[in-house]
Coordinates of C-alpha atoms and ligand atoms in Angstrom, one line a residue:
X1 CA -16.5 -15.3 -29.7
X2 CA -14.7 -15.2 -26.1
X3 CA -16.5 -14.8 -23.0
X4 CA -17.2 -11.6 -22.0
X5 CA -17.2 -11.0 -17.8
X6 CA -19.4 -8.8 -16.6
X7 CA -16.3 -7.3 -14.2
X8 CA -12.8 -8.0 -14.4
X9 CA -10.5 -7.2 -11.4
X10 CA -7.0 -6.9 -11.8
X11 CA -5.3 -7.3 -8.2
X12 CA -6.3 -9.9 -5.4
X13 CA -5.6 -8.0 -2.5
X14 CA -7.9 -7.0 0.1
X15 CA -9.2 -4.1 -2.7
X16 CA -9.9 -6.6 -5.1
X17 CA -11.4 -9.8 -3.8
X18 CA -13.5 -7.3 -1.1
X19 CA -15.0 -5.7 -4.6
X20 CA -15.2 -9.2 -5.9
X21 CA -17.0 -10.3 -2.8
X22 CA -19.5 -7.7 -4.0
X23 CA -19.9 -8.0 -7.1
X24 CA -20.1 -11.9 -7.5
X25 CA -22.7 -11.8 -4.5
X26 CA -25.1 -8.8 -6.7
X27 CA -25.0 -11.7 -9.2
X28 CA -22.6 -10.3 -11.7
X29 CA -20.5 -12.7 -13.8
X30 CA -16.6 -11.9 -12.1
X31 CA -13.3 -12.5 -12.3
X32 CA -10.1 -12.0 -10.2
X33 CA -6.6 -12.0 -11.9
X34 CA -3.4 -12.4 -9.5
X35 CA -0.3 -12.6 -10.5
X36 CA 0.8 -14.1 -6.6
X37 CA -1.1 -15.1 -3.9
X38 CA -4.6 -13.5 -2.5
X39 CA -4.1 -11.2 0.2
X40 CA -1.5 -8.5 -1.7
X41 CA 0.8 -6.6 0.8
X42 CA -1.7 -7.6 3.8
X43 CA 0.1 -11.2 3.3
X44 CA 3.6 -9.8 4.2
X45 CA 2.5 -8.6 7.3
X46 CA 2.7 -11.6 10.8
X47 CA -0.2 -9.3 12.2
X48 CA -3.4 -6.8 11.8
X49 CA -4.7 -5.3 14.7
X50 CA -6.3 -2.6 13.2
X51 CA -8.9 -4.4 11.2
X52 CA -12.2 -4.8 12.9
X53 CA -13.7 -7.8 13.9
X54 CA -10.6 -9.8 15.2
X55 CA -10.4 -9.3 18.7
X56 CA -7.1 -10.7 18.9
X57 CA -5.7 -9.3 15.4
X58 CA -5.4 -11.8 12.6
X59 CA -2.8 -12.5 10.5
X60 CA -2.3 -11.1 6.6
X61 CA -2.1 -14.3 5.0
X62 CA -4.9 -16.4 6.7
X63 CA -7.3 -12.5 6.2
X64 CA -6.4 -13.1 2.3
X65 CA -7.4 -16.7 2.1
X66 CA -10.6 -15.4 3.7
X67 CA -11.1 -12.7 2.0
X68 CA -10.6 -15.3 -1.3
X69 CA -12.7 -17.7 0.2
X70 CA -15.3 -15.5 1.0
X71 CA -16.0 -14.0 -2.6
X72 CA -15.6 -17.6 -4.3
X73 CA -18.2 -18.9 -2.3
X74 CA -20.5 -16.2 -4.3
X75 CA -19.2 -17.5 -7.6
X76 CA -15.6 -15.0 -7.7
X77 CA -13.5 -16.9 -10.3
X78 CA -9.7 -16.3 -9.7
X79 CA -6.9 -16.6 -12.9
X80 CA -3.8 -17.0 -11.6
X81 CA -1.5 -15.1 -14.1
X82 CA 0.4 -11.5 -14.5
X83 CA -1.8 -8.4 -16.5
X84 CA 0.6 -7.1 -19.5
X85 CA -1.1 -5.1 -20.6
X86 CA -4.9 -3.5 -20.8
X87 CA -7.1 -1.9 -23.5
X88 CA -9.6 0.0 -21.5
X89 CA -11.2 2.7 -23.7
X90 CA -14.3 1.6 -25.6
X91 CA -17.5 -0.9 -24.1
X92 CA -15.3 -3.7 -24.3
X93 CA -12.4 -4.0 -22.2
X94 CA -9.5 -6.4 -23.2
X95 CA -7.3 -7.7 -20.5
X96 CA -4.1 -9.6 -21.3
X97 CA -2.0 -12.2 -19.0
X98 CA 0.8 -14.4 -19.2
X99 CA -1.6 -16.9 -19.2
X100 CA -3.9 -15.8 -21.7
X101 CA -6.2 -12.7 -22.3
X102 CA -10.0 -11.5 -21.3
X103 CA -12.6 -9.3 -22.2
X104 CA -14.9 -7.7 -19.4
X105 CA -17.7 -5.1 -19.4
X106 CA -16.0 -3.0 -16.3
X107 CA -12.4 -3.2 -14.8
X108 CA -11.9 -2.8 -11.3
X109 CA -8.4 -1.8 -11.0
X110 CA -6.7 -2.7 -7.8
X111 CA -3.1 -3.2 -8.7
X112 CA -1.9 -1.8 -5.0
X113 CA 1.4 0.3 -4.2
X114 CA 4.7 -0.9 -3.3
X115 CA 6.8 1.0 -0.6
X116 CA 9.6 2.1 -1.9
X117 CA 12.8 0.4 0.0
X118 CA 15.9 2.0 0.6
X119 CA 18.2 -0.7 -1.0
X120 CA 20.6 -1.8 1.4
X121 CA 21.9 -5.0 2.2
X122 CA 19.2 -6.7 4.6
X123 CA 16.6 -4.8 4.4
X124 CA 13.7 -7.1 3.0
X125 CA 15.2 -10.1 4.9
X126 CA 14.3 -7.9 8.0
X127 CA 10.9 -6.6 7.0
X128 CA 9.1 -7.1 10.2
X129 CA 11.8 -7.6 12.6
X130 CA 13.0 -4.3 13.2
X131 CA 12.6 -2.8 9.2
X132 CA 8.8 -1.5 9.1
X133 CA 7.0 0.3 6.2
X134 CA 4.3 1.5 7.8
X135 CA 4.2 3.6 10.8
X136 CA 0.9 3.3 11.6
X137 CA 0.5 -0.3 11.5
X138 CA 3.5 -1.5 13.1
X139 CA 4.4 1.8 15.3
X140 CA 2.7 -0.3 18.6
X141 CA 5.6 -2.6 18.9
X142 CA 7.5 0.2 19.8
X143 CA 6.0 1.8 23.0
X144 CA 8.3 3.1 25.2
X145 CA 11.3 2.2 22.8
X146 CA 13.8 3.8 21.0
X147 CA 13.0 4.0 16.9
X148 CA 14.4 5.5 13.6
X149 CA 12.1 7.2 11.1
X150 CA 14.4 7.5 7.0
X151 CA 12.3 10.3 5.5
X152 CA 11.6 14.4 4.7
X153 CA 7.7 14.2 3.1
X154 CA 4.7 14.3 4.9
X155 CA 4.7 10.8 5.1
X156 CA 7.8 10.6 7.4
X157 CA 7.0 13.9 9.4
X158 CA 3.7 12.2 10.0
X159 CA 5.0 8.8 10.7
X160 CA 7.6 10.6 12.9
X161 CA 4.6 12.3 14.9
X162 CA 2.5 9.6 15.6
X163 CA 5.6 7.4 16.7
X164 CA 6.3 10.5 19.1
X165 CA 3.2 9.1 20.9
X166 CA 4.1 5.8 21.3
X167 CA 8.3 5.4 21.7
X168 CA 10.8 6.8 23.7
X169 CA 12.3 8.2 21.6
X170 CA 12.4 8.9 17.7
X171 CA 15.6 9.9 15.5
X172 CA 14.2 11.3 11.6
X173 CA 17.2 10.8 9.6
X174 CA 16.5 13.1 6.7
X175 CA 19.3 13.8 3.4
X176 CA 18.6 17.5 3.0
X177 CA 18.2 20.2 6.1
X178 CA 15.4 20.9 6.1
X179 CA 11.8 19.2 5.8
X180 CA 10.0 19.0 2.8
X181 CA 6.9 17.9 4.4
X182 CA 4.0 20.6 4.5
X183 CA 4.3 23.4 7.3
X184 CA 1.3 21.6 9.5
X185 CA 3.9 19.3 10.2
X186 CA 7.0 21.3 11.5
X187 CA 5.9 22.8 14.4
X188 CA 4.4 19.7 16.1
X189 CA 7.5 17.8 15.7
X190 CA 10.2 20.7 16.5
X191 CA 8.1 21.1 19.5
X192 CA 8.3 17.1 20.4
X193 CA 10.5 16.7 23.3
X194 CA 11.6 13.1 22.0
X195 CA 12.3 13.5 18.7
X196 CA 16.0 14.3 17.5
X197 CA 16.7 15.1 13.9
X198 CA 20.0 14.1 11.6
X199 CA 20.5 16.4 8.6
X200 CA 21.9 15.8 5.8
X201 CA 22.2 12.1 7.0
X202 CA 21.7 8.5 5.1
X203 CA 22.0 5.4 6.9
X204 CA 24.2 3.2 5.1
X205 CA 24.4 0.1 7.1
X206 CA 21.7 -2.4 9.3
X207 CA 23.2 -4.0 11.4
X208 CA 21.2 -7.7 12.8
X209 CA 21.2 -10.7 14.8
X210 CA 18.3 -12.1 15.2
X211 CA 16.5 -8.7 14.6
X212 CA 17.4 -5.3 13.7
X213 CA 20.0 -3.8 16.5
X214 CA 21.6 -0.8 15.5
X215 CA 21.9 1.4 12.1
X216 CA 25.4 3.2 10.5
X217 CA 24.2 6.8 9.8
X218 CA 26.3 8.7 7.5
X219 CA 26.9 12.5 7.3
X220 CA 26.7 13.4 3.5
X221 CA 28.8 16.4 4.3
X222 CA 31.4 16.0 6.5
X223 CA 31.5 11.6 5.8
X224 CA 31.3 10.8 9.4
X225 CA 29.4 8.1 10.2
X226 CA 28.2 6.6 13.4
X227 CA 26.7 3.6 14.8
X228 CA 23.7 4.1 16.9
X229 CA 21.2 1.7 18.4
X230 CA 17.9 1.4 17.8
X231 CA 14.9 -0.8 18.3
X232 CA 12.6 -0.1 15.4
X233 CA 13.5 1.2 11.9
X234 CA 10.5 2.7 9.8
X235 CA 11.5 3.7 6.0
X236 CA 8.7 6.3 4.8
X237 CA 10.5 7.2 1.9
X238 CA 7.4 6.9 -0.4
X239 CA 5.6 4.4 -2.4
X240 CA 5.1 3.1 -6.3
X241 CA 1.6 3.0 -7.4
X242 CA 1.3 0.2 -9.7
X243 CA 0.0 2.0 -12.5
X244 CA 2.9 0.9 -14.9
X245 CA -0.3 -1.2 -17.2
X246 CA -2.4 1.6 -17.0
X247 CA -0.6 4.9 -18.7
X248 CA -1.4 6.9 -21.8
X249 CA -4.9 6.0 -20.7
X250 CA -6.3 6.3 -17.4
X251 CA -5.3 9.8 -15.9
X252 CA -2.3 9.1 -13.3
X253 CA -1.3 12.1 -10.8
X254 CA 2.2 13.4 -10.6
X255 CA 3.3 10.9 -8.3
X256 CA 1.2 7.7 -10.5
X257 CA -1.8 7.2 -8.7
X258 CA -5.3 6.6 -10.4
X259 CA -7.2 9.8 -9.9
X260 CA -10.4 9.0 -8.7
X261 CA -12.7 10.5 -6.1
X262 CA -14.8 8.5 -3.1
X263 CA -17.3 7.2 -6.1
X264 CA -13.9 5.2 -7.3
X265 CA -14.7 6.3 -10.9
X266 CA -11.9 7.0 -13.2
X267 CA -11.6 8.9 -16.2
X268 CA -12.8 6.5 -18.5
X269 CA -16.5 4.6 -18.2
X270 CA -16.8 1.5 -16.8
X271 CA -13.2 1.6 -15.5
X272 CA -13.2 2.0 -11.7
X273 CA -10.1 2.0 -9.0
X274 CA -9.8 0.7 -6.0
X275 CA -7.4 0.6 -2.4
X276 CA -3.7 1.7 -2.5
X277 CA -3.6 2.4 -5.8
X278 CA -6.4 4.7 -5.6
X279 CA -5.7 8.9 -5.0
X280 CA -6.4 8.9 -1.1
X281 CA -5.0 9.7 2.3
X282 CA -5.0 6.8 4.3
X283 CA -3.6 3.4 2.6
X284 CA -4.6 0.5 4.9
X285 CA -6.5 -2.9 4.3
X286 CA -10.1 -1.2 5.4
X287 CA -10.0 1.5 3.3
X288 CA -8.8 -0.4 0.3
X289 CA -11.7 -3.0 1.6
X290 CA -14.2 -0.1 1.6
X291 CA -13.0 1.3 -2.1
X292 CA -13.7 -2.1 -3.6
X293 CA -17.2 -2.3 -1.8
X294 CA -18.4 1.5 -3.7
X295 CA -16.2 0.3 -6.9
X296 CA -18.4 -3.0 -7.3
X297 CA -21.4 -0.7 -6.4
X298 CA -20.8 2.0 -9.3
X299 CA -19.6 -1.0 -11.8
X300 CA -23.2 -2.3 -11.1
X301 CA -24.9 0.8 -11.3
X302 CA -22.8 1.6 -14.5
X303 CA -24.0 -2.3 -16.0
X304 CA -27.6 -1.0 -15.2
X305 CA -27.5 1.8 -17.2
X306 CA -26.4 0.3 -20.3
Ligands
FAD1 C1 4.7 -4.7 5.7 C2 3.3 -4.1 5.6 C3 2.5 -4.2 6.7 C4 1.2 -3.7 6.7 N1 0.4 -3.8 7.8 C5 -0.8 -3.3 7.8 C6 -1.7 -3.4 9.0 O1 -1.3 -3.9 10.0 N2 -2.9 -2.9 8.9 C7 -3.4 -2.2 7.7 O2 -4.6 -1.8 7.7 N3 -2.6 -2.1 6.6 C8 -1.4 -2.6 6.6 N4 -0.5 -2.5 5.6 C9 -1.1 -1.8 4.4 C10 -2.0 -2.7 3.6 O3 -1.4 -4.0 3.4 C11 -2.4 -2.1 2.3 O4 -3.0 -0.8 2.5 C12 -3.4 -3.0 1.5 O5 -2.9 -4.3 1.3 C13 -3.8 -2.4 0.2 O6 -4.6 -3.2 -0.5 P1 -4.8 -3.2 -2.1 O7 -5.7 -4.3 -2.4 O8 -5.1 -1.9 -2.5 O9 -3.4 -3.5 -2.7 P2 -2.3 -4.7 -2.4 O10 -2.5 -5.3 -1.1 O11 -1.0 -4.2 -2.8 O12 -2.8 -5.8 -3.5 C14 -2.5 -5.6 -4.9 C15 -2.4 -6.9 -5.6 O13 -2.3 -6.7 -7.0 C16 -1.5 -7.7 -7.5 N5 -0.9 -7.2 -8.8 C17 -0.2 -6.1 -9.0 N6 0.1 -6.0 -10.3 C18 -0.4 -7.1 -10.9 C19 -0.4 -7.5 -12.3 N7 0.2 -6.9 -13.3 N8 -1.1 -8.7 -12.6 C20 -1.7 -9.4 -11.6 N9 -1.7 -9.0 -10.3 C21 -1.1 -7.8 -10.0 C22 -0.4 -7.9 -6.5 O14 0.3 -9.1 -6.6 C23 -1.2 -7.8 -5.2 O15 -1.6 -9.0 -4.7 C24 0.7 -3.0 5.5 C25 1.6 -2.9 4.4 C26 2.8 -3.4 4.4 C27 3.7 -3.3 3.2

């Protein structure tokens, strides 16, 4: 008979190993699978500043090792390897990897969400000089300059906003005419003296030296394009839940999230979500640290009961 974990966690980013840290320390038997490195999409990033407790900022890689470190120390076991696919209905849950398969009493699932990039040439080999994914992480860089916001959902008009705060100016290059972010939206940023929209416009072309200088925007109507220089580019075009494992039997909403509440519970018992890929407003490393903290705390209460 195979072991059976008391919690599995799929996903070792700050979600995962913060609801490891919790679990493993309230004594239950745990394991971590990561198919990378710990830290998920903190790891890209050269620095947090918005994370409490460093006073200078820390940065994403080292806070993963710690956060790693930090629930081993209470007994977290971590299995390198990539989930293929999950049985999750029933009492016991059956995890499978390319490295060899598990069985668990609950499943924390904390899989994250990917932006979603534009495509062009450059772009990931920029990621944090000049090409940004988040406004609200990186948007400080930028006081005073001159930056580029590719998006019409409430994420870009919101991105577009608080950047108003901070830069000089701000450009929302946007395909269609018109917004489709939510109305609480348009009037703050028509009214914003420094931010200048481009309809029916794509950018096409980044254009580096050492860092992003300048984008090609391009007209989808009348072709024209034109060069214009920016400091900071911020793509808020969405993001892709990674949920891929999970459908046909965990409820997903329209855009592939988990649905689950504050309590982190999903649809099915003993099955609980966690951070980014989690239904929620705010995707940043404390509130995926918080929503593996109440995960572990329900997967415990949810042990006690049987
Ligand atoms: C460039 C960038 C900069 C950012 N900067 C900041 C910042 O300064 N401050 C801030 O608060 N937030 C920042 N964020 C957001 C923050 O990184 C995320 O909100 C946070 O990492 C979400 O944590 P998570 O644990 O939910 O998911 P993730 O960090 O995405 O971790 C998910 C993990 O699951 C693993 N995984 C996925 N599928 C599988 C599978 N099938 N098998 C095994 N493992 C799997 C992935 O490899 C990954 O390690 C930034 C994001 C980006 C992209």
């Amino acid at each position: 008979m195979s072991h059976t974990y008391d919690t599995v966690i799929l996903g070792g980013g700050p979600a995962g190993y913060t609801a490891a840290l919790y679990t493993s320390r309230a004594g239950l038997d745990t394991l971590l699978i990561e198919k990378l490195s710990p830290g998920g999409q903190m790891a890209l990033t050269d620095i947090i500043d918005n994370y409490p407790g460093f006073d200078t900022g820390v940065d994403g890689f080292t806070l993963g090792m710690k956060m790693q470190s930090g629930a081993e120390r209470f007994g977290t076991k971590t299995a390198y390897g990539e989930v293929l696919s999950v049985e999750l209905a029933g009492e016991a849950k059956r995890i499978v990897t390319d490295s060899g398969e598990y069985f668990a009493r609950t499943v924390i699932l904390a899989t994250g969400a990917n932006p979603r990039t534009l495509g062009l040439a450059n772009e990931t080999e920029f990621v944090g000089r000049g090409v940004h994914y988040c406004a609200h992480c990186d948007g400080r860089f930028y006081k005073g300059k001159t930056v580029m916001v590719v998006g019409g959902g409430n994420s870009a008009a919101s991105d577009a906003l608080y950047l108003s705060h901070l830069a000089e100016k701000v450009i929302l290059v946007h395909r269609r005419d018109t917004l489709r972010a939510t109305k609480i939206y348009h009037q703050p940023l028509m009214e914003a003296k420094n931010v200048e929209f481009l309809w029916n416009s794509t950018v096409t072309q980044l254009h580096a030296e050492a860092r992003l200088t300048s984008v090609t925007v391009t007209n989808r109507i009348t072709g024209e394009a034109q060069e214009i220089p920016i400091d900071g580019f911020f793509v808020s075009v969405g993001r892709v839940p990674v949920t891929e494992l999970y459908k046909g039997q965990i409820d997903l909403d329209e855009y592939g999230y988990v649905v689950a509440d504050e309590t982190t519970k999903t649809n099915l018992p003993g099955v609980f979500v966690a951070g980014d890929v989690r239904t929620k407003a705010l995707r940043q490393v404390i509130t995926a640290a918080s929503d593996g903290a109440v995960a572990a705390h329900y997967a415990e209460e949810y042990l006690n009961q049987k």
